[in-house]
C-alpha positions as a Python dict, from the first residue, in 0.01 Angstrom:
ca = {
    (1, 'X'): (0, 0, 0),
    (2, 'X'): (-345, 29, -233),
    (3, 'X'): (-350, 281, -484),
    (4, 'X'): (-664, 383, -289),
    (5, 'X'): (-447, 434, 37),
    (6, 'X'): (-259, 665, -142),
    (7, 'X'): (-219, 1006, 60),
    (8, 'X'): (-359, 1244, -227),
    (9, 'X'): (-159, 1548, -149),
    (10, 'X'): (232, 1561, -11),
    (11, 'X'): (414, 1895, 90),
    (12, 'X'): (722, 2032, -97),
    (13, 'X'): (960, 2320, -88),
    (14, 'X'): (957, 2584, -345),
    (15, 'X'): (1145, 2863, -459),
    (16, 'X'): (978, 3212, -468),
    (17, 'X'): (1224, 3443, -603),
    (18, 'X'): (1625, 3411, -628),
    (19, 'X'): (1811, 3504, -316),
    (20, 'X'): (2068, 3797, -310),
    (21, 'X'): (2327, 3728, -115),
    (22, 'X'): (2239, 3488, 220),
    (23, 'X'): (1867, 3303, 152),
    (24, 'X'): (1625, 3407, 355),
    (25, 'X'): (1316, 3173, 419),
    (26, 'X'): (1081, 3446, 245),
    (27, 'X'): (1265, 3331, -38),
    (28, 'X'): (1093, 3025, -23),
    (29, 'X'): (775, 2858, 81),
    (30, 'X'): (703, 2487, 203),
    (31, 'X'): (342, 2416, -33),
    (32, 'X'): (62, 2157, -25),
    (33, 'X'): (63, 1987, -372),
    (34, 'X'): (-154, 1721, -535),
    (35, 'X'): (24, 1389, -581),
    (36, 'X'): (31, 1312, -981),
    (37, 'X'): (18, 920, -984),
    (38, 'X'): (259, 745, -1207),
    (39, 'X'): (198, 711, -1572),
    (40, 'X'): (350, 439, -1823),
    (41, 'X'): (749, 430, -1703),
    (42, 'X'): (721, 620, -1375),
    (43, 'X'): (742, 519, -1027),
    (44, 'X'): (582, 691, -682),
    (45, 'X'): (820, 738, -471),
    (46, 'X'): (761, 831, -67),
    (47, 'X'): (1100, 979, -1),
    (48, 'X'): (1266, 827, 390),
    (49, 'X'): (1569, 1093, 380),
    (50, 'X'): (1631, 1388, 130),
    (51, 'X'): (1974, 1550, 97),
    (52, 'X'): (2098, 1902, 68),
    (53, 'X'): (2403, 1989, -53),
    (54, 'X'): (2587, 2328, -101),
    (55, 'X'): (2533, 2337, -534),
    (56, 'X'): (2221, 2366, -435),
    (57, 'X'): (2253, 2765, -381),
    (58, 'X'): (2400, 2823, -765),
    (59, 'X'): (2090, 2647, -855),
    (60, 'X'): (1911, 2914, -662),
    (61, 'X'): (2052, 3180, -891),
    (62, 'X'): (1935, 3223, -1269),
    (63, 'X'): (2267, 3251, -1381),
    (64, 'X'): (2382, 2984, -1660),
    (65, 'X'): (2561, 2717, -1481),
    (66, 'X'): (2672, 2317, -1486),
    (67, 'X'): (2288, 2231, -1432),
    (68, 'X'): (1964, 2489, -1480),
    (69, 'X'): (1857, 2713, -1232),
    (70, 'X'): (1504, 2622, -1011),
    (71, 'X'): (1240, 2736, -1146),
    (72, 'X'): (995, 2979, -975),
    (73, 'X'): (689, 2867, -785),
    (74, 'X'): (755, 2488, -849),
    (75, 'X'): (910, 2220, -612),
    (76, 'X'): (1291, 2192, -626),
    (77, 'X'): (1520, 1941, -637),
    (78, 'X'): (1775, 1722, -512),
    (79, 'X'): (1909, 1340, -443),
    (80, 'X'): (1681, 1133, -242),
    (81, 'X'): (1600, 788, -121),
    (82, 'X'): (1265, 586, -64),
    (83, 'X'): (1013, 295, -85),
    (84, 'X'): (819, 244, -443),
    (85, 'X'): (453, 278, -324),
    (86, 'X'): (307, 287, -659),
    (87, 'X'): (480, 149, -983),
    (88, 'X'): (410, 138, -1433),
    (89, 'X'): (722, 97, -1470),
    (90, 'X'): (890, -312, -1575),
    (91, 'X'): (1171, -421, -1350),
    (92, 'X'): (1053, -157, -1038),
    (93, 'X'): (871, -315, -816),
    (94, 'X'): (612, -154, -480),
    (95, 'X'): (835, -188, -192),
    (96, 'X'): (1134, -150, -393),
    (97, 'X'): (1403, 160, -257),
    (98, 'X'): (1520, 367, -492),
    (99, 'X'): (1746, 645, -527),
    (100, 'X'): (1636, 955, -767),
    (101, 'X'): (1634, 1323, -782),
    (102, 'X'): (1289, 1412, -652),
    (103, 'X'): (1390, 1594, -311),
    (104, 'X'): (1251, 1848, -127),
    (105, 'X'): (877, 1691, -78),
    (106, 'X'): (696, 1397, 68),
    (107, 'X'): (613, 1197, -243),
    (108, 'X'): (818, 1225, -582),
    (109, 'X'): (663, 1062, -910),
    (110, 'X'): (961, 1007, -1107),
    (111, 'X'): (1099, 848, -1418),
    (112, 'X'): (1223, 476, -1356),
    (113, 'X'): (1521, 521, -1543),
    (114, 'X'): (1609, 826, -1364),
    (115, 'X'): (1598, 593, -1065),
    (116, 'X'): (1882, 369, -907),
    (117, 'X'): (1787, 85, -682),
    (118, 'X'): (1910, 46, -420),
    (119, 'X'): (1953, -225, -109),
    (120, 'X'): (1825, -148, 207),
    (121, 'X'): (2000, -458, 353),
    (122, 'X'): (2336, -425, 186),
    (123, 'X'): (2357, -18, 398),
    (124, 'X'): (2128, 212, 524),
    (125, 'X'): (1945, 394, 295),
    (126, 'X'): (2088, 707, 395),
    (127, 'X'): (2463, 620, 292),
    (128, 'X'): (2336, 621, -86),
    (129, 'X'): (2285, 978, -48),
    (130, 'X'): (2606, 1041, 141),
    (131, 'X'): (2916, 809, 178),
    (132, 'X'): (2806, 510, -114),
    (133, 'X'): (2640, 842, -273),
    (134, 'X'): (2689, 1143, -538),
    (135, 'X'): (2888, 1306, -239),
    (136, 'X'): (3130, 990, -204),
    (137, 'X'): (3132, 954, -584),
    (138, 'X'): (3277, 1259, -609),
    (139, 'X'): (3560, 1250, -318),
    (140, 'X'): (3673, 910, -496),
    (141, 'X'): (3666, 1009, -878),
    (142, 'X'): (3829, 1399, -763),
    (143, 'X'): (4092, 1259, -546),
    (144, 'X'): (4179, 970, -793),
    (145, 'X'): (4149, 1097, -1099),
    (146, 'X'): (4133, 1487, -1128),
    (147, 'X'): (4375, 1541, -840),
    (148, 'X'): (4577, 1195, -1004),
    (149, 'X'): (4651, 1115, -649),
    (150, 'X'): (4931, 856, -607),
    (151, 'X'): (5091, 699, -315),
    (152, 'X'): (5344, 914, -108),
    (153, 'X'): (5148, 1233, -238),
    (154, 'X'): (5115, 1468, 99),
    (155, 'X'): (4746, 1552, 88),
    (156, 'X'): (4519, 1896, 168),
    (157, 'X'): (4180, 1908, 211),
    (158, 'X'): (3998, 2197, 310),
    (159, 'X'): (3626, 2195, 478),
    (160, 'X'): (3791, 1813, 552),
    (161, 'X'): (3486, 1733, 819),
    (162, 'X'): (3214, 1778, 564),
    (163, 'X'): (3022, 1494, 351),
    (164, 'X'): (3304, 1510, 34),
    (165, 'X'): (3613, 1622, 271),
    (166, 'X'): (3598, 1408, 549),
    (167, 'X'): (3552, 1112, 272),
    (168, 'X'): (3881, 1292, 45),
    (169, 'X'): (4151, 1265, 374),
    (170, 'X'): (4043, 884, 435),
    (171, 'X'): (4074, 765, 86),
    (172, 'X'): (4388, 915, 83),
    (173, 'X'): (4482, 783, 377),
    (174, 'X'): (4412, 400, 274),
    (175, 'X'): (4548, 493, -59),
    (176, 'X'): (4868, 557, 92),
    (177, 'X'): (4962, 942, 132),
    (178, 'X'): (5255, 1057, 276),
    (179, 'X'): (5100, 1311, 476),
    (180, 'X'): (4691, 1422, 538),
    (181, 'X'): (4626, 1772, 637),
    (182, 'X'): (4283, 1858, 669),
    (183, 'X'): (4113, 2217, 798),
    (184, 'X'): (3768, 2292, 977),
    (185, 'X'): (3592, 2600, 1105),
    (186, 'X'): (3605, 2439, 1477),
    (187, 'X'): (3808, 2272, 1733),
    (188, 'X'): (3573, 1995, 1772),
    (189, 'X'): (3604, 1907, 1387),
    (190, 'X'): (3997, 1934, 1416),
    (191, 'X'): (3993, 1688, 1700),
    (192, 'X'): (3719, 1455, 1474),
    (193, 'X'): (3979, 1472, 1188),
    (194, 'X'): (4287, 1366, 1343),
    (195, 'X'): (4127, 1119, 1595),
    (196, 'X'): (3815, 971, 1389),
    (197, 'X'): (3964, 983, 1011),
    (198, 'X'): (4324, 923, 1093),
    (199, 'X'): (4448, 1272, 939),
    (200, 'X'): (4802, 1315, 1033),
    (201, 'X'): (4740, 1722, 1091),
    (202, 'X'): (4423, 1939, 1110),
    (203, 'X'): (4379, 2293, 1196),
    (204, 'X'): (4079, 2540, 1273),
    (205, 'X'): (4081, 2818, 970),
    (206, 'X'): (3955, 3043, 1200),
    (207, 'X'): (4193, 3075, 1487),
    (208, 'X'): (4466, 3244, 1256),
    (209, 'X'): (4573, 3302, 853),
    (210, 'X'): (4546, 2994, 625),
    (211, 'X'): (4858, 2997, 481),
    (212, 'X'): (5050, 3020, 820),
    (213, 'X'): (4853, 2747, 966),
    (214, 'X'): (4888, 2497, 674),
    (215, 'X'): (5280, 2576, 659),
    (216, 'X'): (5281, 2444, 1013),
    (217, 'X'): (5106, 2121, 898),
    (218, 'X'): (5258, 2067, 618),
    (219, 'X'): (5623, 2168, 645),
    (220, 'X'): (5723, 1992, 315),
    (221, 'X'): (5460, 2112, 99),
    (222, 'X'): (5173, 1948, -80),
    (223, 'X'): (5133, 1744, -390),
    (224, 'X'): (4767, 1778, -377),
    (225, 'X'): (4499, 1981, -294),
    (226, 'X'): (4133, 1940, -277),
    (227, 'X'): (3963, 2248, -323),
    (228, 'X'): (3547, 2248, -120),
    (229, 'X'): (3605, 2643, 3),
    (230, 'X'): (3814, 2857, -214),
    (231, 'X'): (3952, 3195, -130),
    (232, 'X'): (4211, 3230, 98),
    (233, 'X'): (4254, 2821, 123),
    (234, 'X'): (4304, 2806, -234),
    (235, 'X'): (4552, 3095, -194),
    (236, 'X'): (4710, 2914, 52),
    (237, 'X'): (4720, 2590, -96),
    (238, 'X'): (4878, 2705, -429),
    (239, 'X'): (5166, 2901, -190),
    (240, 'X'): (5238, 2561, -35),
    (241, 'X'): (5248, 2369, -396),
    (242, 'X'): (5491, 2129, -447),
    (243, 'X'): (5682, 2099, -802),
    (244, 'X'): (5401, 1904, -1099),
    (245, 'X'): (5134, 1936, -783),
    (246, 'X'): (4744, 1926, -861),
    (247, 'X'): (4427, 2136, -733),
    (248, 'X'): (4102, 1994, -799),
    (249, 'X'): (3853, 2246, -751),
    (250, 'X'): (3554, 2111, -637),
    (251, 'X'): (3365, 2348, -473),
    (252, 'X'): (3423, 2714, -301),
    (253, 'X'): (3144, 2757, -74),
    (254, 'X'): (3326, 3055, 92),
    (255, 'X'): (3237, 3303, -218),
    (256, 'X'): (2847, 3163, -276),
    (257, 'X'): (2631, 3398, -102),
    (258, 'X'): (2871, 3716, -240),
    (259, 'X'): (2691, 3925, -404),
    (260, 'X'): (2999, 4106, -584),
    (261, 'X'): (3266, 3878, -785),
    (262, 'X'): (3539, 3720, -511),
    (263, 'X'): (3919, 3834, -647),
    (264, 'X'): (4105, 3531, -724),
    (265, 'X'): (4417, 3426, -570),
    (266, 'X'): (4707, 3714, -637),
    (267, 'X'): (4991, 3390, -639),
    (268, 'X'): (4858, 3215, -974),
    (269, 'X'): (5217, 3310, -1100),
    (270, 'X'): (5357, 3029, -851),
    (271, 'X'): (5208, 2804, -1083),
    (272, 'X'): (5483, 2876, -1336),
    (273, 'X'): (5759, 2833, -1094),
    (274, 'X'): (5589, 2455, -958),
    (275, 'X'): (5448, 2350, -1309),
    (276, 'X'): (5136, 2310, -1074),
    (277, 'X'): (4804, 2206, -1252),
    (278, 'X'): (4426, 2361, -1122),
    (279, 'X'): (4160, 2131, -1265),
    (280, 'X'): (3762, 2178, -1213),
    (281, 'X'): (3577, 1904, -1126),
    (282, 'X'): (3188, 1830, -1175),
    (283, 'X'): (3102, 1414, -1045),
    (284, 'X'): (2860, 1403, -1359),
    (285, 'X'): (3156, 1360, -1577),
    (286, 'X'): (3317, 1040, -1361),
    (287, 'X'): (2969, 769, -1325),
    (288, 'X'): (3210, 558, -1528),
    (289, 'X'): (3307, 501, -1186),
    (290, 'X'): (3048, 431, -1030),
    (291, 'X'): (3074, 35, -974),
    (292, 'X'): (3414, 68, -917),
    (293, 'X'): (3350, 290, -651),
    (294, 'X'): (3102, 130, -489),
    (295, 'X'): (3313, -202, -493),
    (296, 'X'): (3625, -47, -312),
    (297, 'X'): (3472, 224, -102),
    (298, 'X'): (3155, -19, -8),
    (299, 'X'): (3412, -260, 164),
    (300, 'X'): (3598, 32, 348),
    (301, 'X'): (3239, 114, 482),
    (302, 'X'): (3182, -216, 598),
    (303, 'X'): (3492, -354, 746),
    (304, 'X'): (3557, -15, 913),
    (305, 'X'): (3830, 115, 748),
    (306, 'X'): (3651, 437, 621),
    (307, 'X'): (3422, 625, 855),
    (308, 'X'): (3167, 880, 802),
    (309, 'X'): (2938, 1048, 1005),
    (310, 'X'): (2617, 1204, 952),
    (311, 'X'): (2386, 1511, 1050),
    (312, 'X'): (2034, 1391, 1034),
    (313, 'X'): (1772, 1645, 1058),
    (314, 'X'): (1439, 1540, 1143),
    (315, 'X'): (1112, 1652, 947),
    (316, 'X'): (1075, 1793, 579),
    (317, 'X'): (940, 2165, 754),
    (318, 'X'): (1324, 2191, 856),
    (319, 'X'): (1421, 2119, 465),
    (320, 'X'): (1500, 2503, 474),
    (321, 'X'): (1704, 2551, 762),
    (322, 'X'): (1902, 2187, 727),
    (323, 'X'): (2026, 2355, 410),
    (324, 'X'): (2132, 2690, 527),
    (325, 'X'): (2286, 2457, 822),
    (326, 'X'): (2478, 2356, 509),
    (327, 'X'): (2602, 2691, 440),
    (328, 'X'): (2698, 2771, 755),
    (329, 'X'): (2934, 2483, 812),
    (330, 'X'): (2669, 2343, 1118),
    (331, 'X'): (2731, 1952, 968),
    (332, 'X'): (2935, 1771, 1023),
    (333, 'X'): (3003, 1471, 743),
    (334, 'X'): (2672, 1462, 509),
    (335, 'X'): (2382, 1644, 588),
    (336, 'X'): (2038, 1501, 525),
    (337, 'X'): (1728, 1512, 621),
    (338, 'X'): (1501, 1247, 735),
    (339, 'X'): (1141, 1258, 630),
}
């Protein structure tokens, strides 16, 4: 494409003022904004799929966190993958895909070191944002090395059927787990889990108490526990804690819209009695990884072995509500959102 068939303007999301409690769309407004073309360094980039993901809603918030806070009245921002249409930058070249952090519009001008190429051929572009992505990243590096999974561990995930979950039980799985337990917020998930992933037990949180359910599926405790919901899974999961077991808490989407502090689980004492260990986990801190992950994980992908899904939808208008699909537990494996 000529620099003079350029589009000159390309539509992106902004944030208008911080939500309180669940977002609403008035808390946001899709905007028409001139395209800056790429100065010495930068790349153009017209984005093919855009992800969201649920950190996305602390960003939302001006509280002091991991990563800063959106600013107001400007375009936000998140992973995404596309075709170079306008390069300055050595070693990137036009029709090169690359994947960078300019989400939530058309056209991103970014930084070419703050850009990953990657190969169209090798997947499709829309597993570097999910499965080969920040999302499988961080199943691999939480399971392996904050949870220090090894073999015969019995396993539980909980919101097992999203993007990092679903990803968590397989690796386990191939990894060689004793046991997979996995739970989802509906019947049709359970059934995905236990037929699709190969989890040995699944349940639907919301067809009776946590901690009964997961005593059912996991009569002999668990060695592990990988934390994407917190409250009364976490609670759960630490009352069925093997002795020296590990929680790596990776995300508690259940308490993100509160608007009043969540109370924490009342059986932290139980971690005494089990020597159990509860471990945060932010991907940033594991890229070391990175090639290592793609290397094993990549050939699970392709001969079969692991399988993901994903919830593609169309148009960057429905930016908004994909994410708030997000929220609400409508995906199932990686949402994204194809431009």
């Amino acid at each position: 494409m000529t620099d003079s068939a350029l589009p000159t303007t390309s539509r992106e999301w902004r944030l208008l003022s911080r939500p309180v409690g669940w977002p609403k769309p008035e808390d946001f407004e899709l905007a028409e904004a001139e395209i800056r073309r790429p100065g010495q360094g930068e790349v153009l980039v017209r984005n093919a799929y855009v992800s969201v993901d649920p950190y996305m809603r602390g960003r939302m918030s001006s509280a002091k966190s991991y990563v800063a806070p959106f600013e107001l009245g400007k375009a936000m921002q998140g992973g995404a993958v596309g075709e170079v249409v306008a390069s300055e930058a050595e070693g990137v070249s036009v029709g090169d895909h690359v994947l960078h952090f300019g989400g939530w519009r058309e056209y991103a001008t970014v930084d070419a070191k703050q850009a990953v190429k990657v190969d169209p051929d090798a997947a499709p572009l829309s597993t570097y944002l999910g499965v080969l992505g920040m999302t499988g990243l961080t199943a691999y590096a939480g399971l392996l090395r904050t949870a220090a999974f090894k073999e015969g561990d019995s396993v539980f995930v909980s919101g097992a059927a999203g993007a990092v979950g679903s990803q968590v039980g397989q690796i386990a799985r191939l990894k060689g787990a004793s046991r997979v337990v996995g739970s989802a917020g509906s019947d049709e998930k359970v059934k995905l889990l236990v037929e699709e992933y190969g989890f040995d037990a699944a349940f639907n949180y919301k067809n009776g108490p946590v901690a009964e359910q997961l005593r059912a599926a996991a009569p002999d405790g668990i060695d592990v526990y990988f934390d994407n919901v917190g409250g009364d899974h976490l609670e759960a999961a630490i009352g069925a804690l093997n002795e020296k077991g590990r929680i790596a808490i990776c995300g508690m989407i259940s308490v993100y819209n509160n608007t009043e502090p969540a109370p924490g689980p009342k059986n932290l004492a139980r971690l005494i009695q089990t020597r159990g260990r509860i471990e945060g986990l932010l991907v940033g801190d594991h890229y070391d990884l990175q090639p290592q992950f793609v290397q094993e994980v990549g050939a699970w992908v392709r001969s079969g072995e692991l399988k993901y899904r994903e919830t593609v939808v169309e148009g960057i208008e429905n930016n908004l509500e994909a994410f708030l699909g997000v929220l609400r537990g409508d995906n199932t494996g990686k949402m994204i959102v194809k431009l």
